[in-house]
Structures are given as C-alpha cells and as structure tokens.
PDB file of C-alpha atoms in Angstrom:
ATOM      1  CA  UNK I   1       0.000   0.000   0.000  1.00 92.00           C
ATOM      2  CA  UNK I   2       1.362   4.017  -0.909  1.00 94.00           C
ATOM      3  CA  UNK I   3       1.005   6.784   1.448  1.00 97.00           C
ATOM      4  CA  UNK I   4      -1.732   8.908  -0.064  1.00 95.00           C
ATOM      5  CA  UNK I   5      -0.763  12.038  -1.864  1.00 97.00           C
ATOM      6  CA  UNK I   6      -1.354  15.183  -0.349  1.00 98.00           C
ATOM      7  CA  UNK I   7      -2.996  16.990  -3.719  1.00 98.00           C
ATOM      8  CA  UNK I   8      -3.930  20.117  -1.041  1.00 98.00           C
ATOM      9  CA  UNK I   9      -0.158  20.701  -0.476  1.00 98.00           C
ATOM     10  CA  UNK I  10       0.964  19.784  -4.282  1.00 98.00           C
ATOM     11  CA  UNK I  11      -1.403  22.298  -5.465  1.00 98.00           C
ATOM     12  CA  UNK I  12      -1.057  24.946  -3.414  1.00 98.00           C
ATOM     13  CA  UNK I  13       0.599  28.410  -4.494  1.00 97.00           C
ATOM     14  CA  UNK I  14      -0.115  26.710  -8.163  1.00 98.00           C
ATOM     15  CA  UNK I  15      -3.854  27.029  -8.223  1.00 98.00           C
ATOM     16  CA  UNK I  16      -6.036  28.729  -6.233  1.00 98.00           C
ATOM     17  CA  UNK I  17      -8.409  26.521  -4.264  1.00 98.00           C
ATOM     18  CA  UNK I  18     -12.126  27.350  -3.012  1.00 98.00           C
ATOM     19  CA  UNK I  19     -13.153  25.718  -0.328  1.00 98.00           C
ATOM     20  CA  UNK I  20     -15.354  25.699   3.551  1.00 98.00           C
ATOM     21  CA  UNK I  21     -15.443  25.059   6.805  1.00 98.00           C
ATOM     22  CA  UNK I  22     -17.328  21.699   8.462  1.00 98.00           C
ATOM     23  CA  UNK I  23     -18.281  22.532  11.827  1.00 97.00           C
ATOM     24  CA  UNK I  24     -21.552  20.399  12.576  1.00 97.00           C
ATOM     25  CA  UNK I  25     -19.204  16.777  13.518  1.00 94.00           C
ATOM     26  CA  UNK I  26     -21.150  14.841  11.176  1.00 95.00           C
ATOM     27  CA  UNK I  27     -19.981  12.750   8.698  1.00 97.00           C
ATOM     28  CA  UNK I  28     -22.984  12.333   6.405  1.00 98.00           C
ATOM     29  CA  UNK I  29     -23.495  16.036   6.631  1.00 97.00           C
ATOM     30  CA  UNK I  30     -19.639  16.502   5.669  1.00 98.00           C
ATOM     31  CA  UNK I  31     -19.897  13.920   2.788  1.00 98.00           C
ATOM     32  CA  UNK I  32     -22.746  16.124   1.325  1.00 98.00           C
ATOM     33  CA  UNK I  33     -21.157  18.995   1.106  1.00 98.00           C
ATOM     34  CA  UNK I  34     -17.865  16.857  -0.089  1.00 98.00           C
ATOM     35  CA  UNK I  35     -19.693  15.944  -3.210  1.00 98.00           C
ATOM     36  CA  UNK I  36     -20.390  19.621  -4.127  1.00 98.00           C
ATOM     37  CA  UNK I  37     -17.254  20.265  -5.854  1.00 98.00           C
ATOM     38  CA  UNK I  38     -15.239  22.206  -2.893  1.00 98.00           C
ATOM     39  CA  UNK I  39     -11.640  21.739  -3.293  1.00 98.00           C
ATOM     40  CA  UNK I  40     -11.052  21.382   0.534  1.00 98.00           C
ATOM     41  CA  UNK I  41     -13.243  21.202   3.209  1.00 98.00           C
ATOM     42  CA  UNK I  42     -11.862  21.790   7.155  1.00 98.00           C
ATOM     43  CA  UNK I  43     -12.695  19.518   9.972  1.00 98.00           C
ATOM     44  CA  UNK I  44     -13.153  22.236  12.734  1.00 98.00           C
ATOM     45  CA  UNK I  45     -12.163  21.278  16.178  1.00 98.00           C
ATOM     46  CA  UNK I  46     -11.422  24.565  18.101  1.00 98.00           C
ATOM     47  CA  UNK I  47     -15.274  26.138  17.707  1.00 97.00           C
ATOM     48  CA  UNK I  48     -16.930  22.724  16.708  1.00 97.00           C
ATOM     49  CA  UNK I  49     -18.370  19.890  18.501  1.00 95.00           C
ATOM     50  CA  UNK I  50     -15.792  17.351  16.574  1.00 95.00           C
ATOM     51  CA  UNK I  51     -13.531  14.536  18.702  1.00 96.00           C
ATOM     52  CA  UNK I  52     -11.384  12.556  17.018  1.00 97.00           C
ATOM     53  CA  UNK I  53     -13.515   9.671  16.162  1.00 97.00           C
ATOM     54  CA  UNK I  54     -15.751  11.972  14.365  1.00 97.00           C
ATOM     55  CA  UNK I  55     -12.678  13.158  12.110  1.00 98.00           C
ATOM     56  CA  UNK I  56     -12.272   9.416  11.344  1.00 98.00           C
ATOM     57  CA  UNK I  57     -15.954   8.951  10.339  1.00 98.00           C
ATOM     58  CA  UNK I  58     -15.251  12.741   7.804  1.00 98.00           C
ATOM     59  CA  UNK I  59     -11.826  11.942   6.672  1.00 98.00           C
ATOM     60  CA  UNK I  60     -13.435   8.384   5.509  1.00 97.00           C
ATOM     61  CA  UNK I  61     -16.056  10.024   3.808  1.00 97.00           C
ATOM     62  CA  UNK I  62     -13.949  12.199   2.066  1.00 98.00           C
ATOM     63  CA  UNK I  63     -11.377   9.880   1.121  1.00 96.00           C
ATOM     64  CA  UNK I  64     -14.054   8.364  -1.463  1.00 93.00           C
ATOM     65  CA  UNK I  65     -14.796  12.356  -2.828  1.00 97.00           C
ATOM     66  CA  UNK I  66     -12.228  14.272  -5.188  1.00 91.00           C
ATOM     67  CA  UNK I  67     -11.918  16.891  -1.877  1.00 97.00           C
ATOM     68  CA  UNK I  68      -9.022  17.409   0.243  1.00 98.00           C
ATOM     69  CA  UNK I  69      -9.784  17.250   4.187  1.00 98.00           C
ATOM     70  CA  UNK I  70      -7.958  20.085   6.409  1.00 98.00           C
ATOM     71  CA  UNK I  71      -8.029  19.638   9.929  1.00 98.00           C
ATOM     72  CA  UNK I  72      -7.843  22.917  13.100  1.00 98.00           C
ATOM     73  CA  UNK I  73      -6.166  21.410  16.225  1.00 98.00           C
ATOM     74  CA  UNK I  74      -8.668  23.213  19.182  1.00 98.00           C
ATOM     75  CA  UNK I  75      -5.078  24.324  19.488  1.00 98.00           C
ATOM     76  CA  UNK I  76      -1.674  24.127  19.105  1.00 98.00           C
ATOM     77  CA  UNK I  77      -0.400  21.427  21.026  1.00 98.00           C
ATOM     78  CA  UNK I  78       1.753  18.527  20.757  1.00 98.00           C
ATOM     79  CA  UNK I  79      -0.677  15.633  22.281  1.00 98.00           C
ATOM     80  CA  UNK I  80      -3.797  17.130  19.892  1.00 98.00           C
ATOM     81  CA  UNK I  81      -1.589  16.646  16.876  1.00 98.00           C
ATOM     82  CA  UNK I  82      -0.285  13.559  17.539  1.00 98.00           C
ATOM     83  CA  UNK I  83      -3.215  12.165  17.644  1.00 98.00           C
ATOM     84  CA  UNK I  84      -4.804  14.085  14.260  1.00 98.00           C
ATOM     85  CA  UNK I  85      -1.901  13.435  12.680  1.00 98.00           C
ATOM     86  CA  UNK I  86      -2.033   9.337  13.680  1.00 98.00           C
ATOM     87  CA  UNK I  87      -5.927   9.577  12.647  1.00 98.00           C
ATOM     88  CA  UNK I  88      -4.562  10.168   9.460  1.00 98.00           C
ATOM     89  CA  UNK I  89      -5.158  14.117   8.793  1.00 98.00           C
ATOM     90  CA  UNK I  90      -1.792  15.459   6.082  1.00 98.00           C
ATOM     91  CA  UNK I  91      -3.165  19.086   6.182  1.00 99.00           C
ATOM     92  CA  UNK I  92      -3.551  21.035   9.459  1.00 99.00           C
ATOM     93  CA  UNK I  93      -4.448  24.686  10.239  1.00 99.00           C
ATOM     94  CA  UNK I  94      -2.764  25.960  13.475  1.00 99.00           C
ATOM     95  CA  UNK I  95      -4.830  28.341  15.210  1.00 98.00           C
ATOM     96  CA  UNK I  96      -3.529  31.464  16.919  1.00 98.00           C
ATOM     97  CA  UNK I  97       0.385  31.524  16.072  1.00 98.00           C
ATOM     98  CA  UNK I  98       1.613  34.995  17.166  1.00 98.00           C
ATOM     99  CA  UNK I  99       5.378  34.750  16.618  1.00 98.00           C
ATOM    100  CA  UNK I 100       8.137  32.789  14.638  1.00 98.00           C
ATOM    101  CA  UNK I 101       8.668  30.486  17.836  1.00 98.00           C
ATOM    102  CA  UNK I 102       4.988  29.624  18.104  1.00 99.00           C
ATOM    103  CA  UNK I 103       5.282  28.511  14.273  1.00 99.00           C
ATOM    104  CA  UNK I 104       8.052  26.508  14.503  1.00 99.00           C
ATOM    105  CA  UNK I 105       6.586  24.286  17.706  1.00 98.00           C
ATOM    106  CA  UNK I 106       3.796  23.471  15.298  1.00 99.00           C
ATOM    107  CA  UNK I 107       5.744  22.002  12.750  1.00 99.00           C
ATOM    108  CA  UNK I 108       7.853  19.936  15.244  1.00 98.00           C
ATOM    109  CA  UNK I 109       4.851  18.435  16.292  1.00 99.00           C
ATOM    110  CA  UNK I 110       3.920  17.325  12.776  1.00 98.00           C
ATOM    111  CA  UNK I 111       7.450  16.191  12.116  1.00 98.00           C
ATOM    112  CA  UNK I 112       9.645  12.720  13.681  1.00 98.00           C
ATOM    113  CA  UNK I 113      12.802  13.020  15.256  1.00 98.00           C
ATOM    114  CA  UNK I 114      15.493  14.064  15.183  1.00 97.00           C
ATOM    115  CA  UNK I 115      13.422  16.771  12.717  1.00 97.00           C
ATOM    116  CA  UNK I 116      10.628  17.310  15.571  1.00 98.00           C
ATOM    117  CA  UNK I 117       8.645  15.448  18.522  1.00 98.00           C
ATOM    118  CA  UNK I 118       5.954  13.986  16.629  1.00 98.00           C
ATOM    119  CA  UNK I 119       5.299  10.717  19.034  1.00 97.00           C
ATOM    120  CA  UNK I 120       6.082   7.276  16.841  1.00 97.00           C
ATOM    121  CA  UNK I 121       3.586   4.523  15.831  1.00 96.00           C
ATOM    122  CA  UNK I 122       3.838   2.862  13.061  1.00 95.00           C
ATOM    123  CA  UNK I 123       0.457   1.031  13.327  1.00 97.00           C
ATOM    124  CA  UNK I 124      -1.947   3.926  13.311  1.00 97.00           C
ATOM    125  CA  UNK I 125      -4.476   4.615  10.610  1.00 98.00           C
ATOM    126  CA  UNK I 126      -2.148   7.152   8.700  1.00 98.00           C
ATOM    127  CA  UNK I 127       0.528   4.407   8.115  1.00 97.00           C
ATOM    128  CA  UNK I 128      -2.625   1.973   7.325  1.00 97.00           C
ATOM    129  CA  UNK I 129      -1.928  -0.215  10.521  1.00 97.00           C
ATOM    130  CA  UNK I 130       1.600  -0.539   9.512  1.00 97.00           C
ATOM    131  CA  UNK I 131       0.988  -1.877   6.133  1.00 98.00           C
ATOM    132  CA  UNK I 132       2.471   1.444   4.728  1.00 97.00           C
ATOM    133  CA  UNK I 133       6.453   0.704   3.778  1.00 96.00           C
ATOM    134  CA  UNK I 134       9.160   2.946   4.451  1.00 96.00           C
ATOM    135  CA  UNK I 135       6.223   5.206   6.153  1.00 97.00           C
ATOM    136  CA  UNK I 136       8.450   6.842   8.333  1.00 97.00           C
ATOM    137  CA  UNK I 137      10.632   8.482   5.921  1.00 94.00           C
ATOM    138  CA  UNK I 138       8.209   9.740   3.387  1.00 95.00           C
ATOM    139  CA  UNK I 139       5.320  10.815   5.402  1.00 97.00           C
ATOM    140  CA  UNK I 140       7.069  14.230   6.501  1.00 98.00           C
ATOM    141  CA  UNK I 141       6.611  14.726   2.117  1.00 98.00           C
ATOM    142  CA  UNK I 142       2.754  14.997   2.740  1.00 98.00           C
ATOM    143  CA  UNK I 143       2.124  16.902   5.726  1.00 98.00           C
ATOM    144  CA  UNK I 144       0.786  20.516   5.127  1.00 99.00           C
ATOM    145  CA  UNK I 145       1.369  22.671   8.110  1.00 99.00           C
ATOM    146  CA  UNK I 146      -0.997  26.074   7.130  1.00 99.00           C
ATOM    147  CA  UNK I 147      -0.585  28.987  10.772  1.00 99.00           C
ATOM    148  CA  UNK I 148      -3.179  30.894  11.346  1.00 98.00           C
ATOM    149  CA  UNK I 149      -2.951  34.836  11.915  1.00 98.00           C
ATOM    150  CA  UNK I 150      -5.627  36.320  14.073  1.00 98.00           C
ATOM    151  CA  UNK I 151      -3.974  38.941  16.531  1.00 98.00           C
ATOM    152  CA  UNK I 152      -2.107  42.335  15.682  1.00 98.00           C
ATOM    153  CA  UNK I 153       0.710  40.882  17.556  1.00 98.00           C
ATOM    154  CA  UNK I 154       0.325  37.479  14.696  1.00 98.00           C
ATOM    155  CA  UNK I 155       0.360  40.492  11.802  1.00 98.00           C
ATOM    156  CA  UNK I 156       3.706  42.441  13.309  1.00 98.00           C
ATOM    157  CA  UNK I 157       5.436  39.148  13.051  1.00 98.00           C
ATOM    158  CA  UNK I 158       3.717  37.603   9.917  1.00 98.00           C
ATOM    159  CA  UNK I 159       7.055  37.895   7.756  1.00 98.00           C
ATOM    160  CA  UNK I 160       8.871  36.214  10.511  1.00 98.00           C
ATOM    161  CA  UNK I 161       6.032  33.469  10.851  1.00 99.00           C
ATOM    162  CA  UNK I 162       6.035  32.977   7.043  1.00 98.00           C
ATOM    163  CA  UNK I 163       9.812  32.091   6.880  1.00 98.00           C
ATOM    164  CA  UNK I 164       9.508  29.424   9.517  1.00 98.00           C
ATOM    165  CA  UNK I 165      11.021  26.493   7.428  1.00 98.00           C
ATOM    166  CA  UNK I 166       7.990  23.780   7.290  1.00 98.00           C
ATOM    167  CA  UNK I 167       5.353  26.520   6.995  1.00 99.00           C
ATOM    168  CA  UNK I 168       3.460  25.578   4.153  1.00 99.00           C
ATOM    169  CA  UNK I 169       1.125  28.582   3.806  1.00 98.00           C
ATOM    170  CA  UNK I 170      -0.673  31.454   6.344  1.00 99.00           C
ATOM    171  CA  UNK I 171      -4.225  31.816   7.122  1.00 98.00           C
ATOM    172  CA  UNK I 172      -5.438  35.227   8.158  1.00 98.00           C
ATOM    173  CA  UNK I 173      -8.653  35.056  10.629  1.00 97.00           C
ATOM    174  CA  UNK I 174     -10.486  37.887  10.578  1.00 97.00           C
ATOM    175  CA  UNK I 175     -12.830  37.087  13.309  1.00 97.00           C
ATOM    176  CA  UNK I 176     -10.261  36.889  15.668  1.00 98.00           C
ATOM    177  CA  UNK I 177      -8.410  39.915  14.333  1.00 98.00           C
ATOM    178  CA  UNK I 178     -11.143  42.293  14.090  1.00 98.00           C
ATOM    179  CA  UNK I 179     -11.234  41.576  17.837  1.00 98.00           C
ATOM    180  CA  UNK I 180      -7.559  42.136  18.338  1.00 98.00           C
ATOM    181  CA  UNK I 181      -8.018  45.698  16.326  1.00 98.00           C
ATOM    182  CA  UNK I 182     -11.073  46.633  18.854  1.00 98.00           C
ATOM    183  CA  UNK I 183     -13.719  45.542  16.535  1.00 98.00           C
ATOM    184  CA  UNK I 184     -15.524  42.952  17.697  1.00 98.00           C
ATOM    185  CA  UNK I 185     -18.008  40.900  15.590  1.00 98.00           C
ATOM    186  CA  UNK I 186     -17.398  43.561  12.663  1.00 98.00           C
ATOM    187  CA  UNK I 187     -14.186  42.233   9.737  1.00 97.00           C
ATOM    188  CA  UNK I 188     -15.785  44.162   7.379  1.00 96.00           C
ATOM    189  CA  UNK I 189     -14.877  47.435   9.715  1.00 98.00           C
ATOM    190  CA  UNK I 190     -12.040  49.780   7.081  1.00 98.00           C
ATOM    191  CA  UNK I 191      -9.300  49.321   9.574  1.00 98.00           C
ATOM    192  CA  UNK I 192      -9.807  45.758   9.940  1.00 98.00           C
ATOM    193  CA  UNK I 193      -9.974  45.499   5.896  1.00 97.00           C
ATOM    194  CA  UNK I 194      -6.889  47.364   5.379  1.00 98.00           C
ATOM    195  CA  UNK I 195      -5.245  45.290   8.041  1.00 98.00           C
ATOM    196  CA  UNK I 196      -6.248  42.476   5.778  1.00 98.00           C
ATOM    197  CA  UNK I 197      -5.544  44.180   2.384  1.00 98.00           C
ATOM    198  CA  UNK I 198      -1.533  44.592   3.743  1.00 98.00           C
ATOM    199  CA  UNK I 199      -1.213  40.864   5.217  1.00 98.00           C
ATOM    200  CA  UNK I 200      -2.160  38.924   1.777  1.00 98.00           C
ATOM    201  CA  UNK I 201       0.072  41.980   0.256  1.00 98.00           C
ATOM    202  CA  UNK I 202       2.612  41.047   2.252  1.00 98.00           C
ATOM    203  CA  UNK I 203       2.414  37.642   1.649  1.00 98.00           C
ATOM    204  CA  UNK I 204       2.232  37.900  -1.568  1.00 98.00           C
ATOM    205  CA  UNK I 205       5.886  39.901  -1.896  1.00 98.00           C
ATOM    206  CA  UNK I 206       7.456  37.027  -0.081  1.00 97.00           C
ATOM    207  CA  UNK I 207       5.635  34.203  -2.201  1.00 98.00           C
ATOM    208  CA  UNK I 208       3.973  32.296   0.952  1.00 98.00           C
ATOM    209  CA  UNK I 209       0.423  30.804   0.117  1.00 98.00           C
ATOM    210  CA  UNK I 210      -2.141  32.845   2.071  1.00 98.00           C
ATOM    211  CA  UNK I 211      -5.588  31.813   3.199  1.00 98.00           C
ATOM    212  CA  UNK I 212      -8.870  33.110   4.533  1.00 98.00           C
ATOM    213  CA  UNK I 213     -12.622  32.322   5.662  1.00 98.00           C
ATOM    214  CA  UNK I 214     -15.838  34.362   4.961  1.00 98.00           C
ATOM    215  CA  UNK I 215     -19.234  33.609   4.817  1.00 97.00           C
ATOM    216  CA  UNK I 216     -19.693  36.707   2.410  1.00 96.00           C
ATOM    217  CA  UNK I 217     -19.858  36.144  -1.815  1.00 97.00           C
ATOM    218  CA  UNK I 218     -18.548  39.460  -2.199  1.00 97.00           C
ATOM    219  CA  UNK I 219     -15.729  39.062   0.058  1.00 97.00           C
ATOM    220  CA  UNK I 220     -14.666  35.369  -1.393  1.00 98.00           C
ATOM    221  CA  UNK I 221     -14.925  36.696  -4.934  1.00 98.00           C
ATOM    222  CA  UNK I 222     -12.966  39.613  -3.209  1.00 97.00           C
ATOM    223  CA  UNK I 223     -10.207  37.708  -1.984  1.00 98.00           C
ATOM    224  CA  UNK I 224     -10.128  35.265  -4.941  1.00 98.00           C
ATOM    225  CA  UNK I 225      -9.260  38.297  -7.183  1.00 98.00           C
ATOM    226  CA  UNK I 226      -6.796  39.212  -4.937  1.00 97.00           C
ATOM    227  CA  UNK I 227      -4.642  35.926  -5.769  1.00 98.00           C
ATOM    228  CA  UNK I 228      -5.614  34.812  -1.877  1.00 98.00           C
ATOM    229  CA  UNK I 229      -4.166  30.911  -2.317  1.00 98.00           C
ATOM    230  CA  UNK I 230      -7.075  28.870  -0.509  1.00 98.00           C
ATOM    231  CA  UNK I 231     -10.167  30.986  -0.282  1.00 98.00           C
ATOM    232  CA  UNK I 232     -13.117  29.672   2.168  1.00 98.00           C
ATOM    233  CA  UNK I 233     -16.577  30.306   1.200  1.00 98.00           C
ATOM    234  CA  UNK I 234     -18.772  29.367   3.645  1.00 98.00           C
ATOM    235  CA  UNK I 235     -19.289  27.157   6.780  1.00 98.00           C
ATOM    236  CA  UNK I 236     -22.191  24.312   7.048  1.00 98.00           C
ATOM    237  CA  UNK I 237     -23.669  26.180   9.040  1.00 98.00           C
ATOM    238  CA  UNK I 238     -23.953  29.485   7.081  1.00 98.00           C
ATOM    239  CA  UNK I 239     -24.948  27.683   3.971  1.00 98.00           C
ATOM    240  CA  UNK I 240     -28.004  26.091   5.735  1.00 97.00           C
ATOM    241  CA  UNK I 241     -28.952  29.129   7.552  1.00 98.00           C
ATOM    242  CA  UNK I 242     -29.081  31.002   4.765  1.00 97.00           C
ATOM    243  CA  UNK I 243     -30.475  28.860   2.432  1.00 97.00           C
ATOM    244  CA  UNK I 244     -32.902  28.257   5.072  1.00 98.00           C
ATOM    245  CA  UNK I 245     -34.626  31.984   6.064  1.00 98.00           C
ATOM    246  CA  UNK I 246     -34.392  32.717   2.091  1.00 97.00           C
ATOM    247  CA  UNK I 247     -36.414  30.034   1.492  1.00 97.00           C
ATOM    248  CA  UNK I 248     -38.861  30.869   4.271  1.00 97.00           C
ATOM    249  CA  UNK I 249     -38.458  34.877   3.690  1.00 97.00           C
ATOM    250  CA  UNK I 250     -39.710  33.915   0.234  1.00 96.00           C
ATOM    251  CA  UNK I 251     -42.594  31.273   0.786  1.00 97.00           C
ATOM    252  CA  UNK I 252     -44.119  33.992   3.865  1.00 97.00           C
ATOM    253  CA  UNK I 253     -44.448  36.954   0.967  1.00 94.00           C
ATOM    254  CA  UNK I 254     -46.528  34.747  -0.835  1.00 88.00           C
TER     255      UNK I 254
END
C-alpha cells in the first residue's frame, strides 16, 4: 500500500483553491457537502463539537470524494496533533500563532525526530496499521502545516512566521483579528480590511500561500481576485442558515 498524496499541499501556491469550513461533527453532513465540488473542506475542532472519532468517520467520507480534508487542532499542542496526525489528517491549520517560535513548535509536532517530537507509531491509521512501507521516511513529504494569523501581535510578526522552514502557507482570521483591532463581531470594519488588504500583500511579496474564511460572496470573490491561495466560502452552518430563512423569507411573501 502508498502513502496517499497530499494533492492540497501539491497544489497549493499553483492554483487557487475554493473551499469551507465543516463545523456540525457529522460525517454524512460533511460527505454532502464533499460531493459539491469544494476543493477542501476543514474539519473544525477549536469552535466545533468534533472529537477525534468523528474526524475518522469525515476523513473516511472524504477519502471516497475528489476533496481534500484540512483539519484545526482546538489548538496548538503537541498531544492534539499527535493524535490528528495518527488519525490520518496530512493538512492542518494551526490556530492562533503569534510569533516565529509559536510557528516553529507546530511544525515539530507534525514532524519525527530528530526533525521534531511527533510521538512514533507505526500502526496507526495514517501508516494503514503498519501496512504502509518505508512510512516513516516519506510521510514528513505529505504533511501541510498552514498557521493561522488572528492577533495584531500574529500580523507584526507575519514575515517572521512565514519564513519558519515547514510553513506551508498562512491563514489570516479575521474574526479573531477584528477583535484584536477593537472591533468585535465587525471584519468588514475599514481598519480591519486594510489590516487584511496589507497581510495577503505582504504575503504575496514574499511568495507564501495565504488563506482566509468568509461567509460573504462578495468578500470570497474579493479575496479570490486578490490571488488569496485557498479561499473559504462558507461554513455548514452558514450555507443552511441562509439557504434556510431565504427560502422561508420567500414562501411567507406569498
């Protein structure tokens, strides 16, 4: 048996991809949305009701589906990624990575020693139970390690974050960071946008893949003309809600 290809990390900075966030824990619900042509879909873990077994039960369903599966630690730490990582998740978002030395403890937890501290077992579902050969030494080819920026004190640093050797691409939150920058609940606030508008800039100049979430068309389309790297569109939950109270907006003016 081959280790499976990471086609999220092959393809990104090449193409952009379009893509959203699962947050519900559900693996039909996931598989759904999997066959909808999304090029990546994230397992949440830090503001979603997902445990590892439930990754399993996604990750399965999405091995079948032509969609890459990203997986958010709840946070960065070396026991939570051990165990993502051994569940068989390549791609993984850091959350809340304010520095260069923040950045670099999350890729030594996706990497073996003597390159890391990622803990060994060679019988867990991402070497197939062991019936992976030579697993150890070509498994460090597929990981994706993606940092997420969601502080002003991520943004000072963000050059120094982005040259991190093993940091695959950077993820701006703007939830987070239009909290940081004083405005709560409200990304699409000018200094929070501009903020924004200089980070993928930024990023750009230095060549580093960039990412972002919004539930907003305008903003996706936004940040897709932009040359953002991996764009997300939507959550589950927005694209139910709002599918929802348009469809009941329009059947109660009838």
């Amino acid at each position: 048996m081959e280790l499976r290809t990471n086609r999220f990390k092959r393809d990104l900075g090449h193409r952009q991809q379009i893509g959203m966030f699962s947050t519900l824990g559900g693996a039909v619900t996931t598989e759904v949305f999997g066959a909808c042509g999304f090029d990546w879909i994230l397992l949440d873990t830090e503001h979603s009701p997902n445990e590892l077994p439930d990754l399993i039960h996604q990750m399965q369903a999405l091995a079948a589906l032509d969609v890459n599966a990203i997986v958010r630690p709840a946070w960065s730490d070396m026991v939570l990624v051990k165990r993502i990582l051994d569940a068989g998740a390549q791609t993984l978002l850091f959350p809340y990575i304010q520095n260069a030395d923040e950045a670099a403890a999350a890729v030594s937890y996706t990497r073996y020693p003597p390159h890391g501290v990622r803990g060994v077992s060679g019988s867990s579902r991402a070497a197939a139970y062991g019936l992976i050969p030579g697993y150890f030494n070509k498994v460090a080819d597929e990981i994706c390690v993606l940092v997420q920026i969601e502080t002003a004190e991520g943004l000072k640093n963000l050059e120094a974050i982005a040259d991190v050797p093993g940091v695959d691409g950077v993820f701006i939150g703007p939830a987070d960071l239009s909290a940081s920058l004083g405005h709560l609940g409200n990304a699409q606030h000018p200094e929070v946008q501009a903020a924004l508008d200089d980070a993928f800039a930024r990023l750009r100049a230095k060549g580093k893949p960039s990412g972002y979430l919004t539930t907003r068309e305008d903003d996706a389309a936004r940040r897709i003309a932009q040359g953002v790297s991996f764009v997300g569109a939507a959550t589950d939950t927005s694209i139910i809600t709002n599918a929802t109270t348009s469809l009941l907006g329009r059947l109660r003016q009838r």
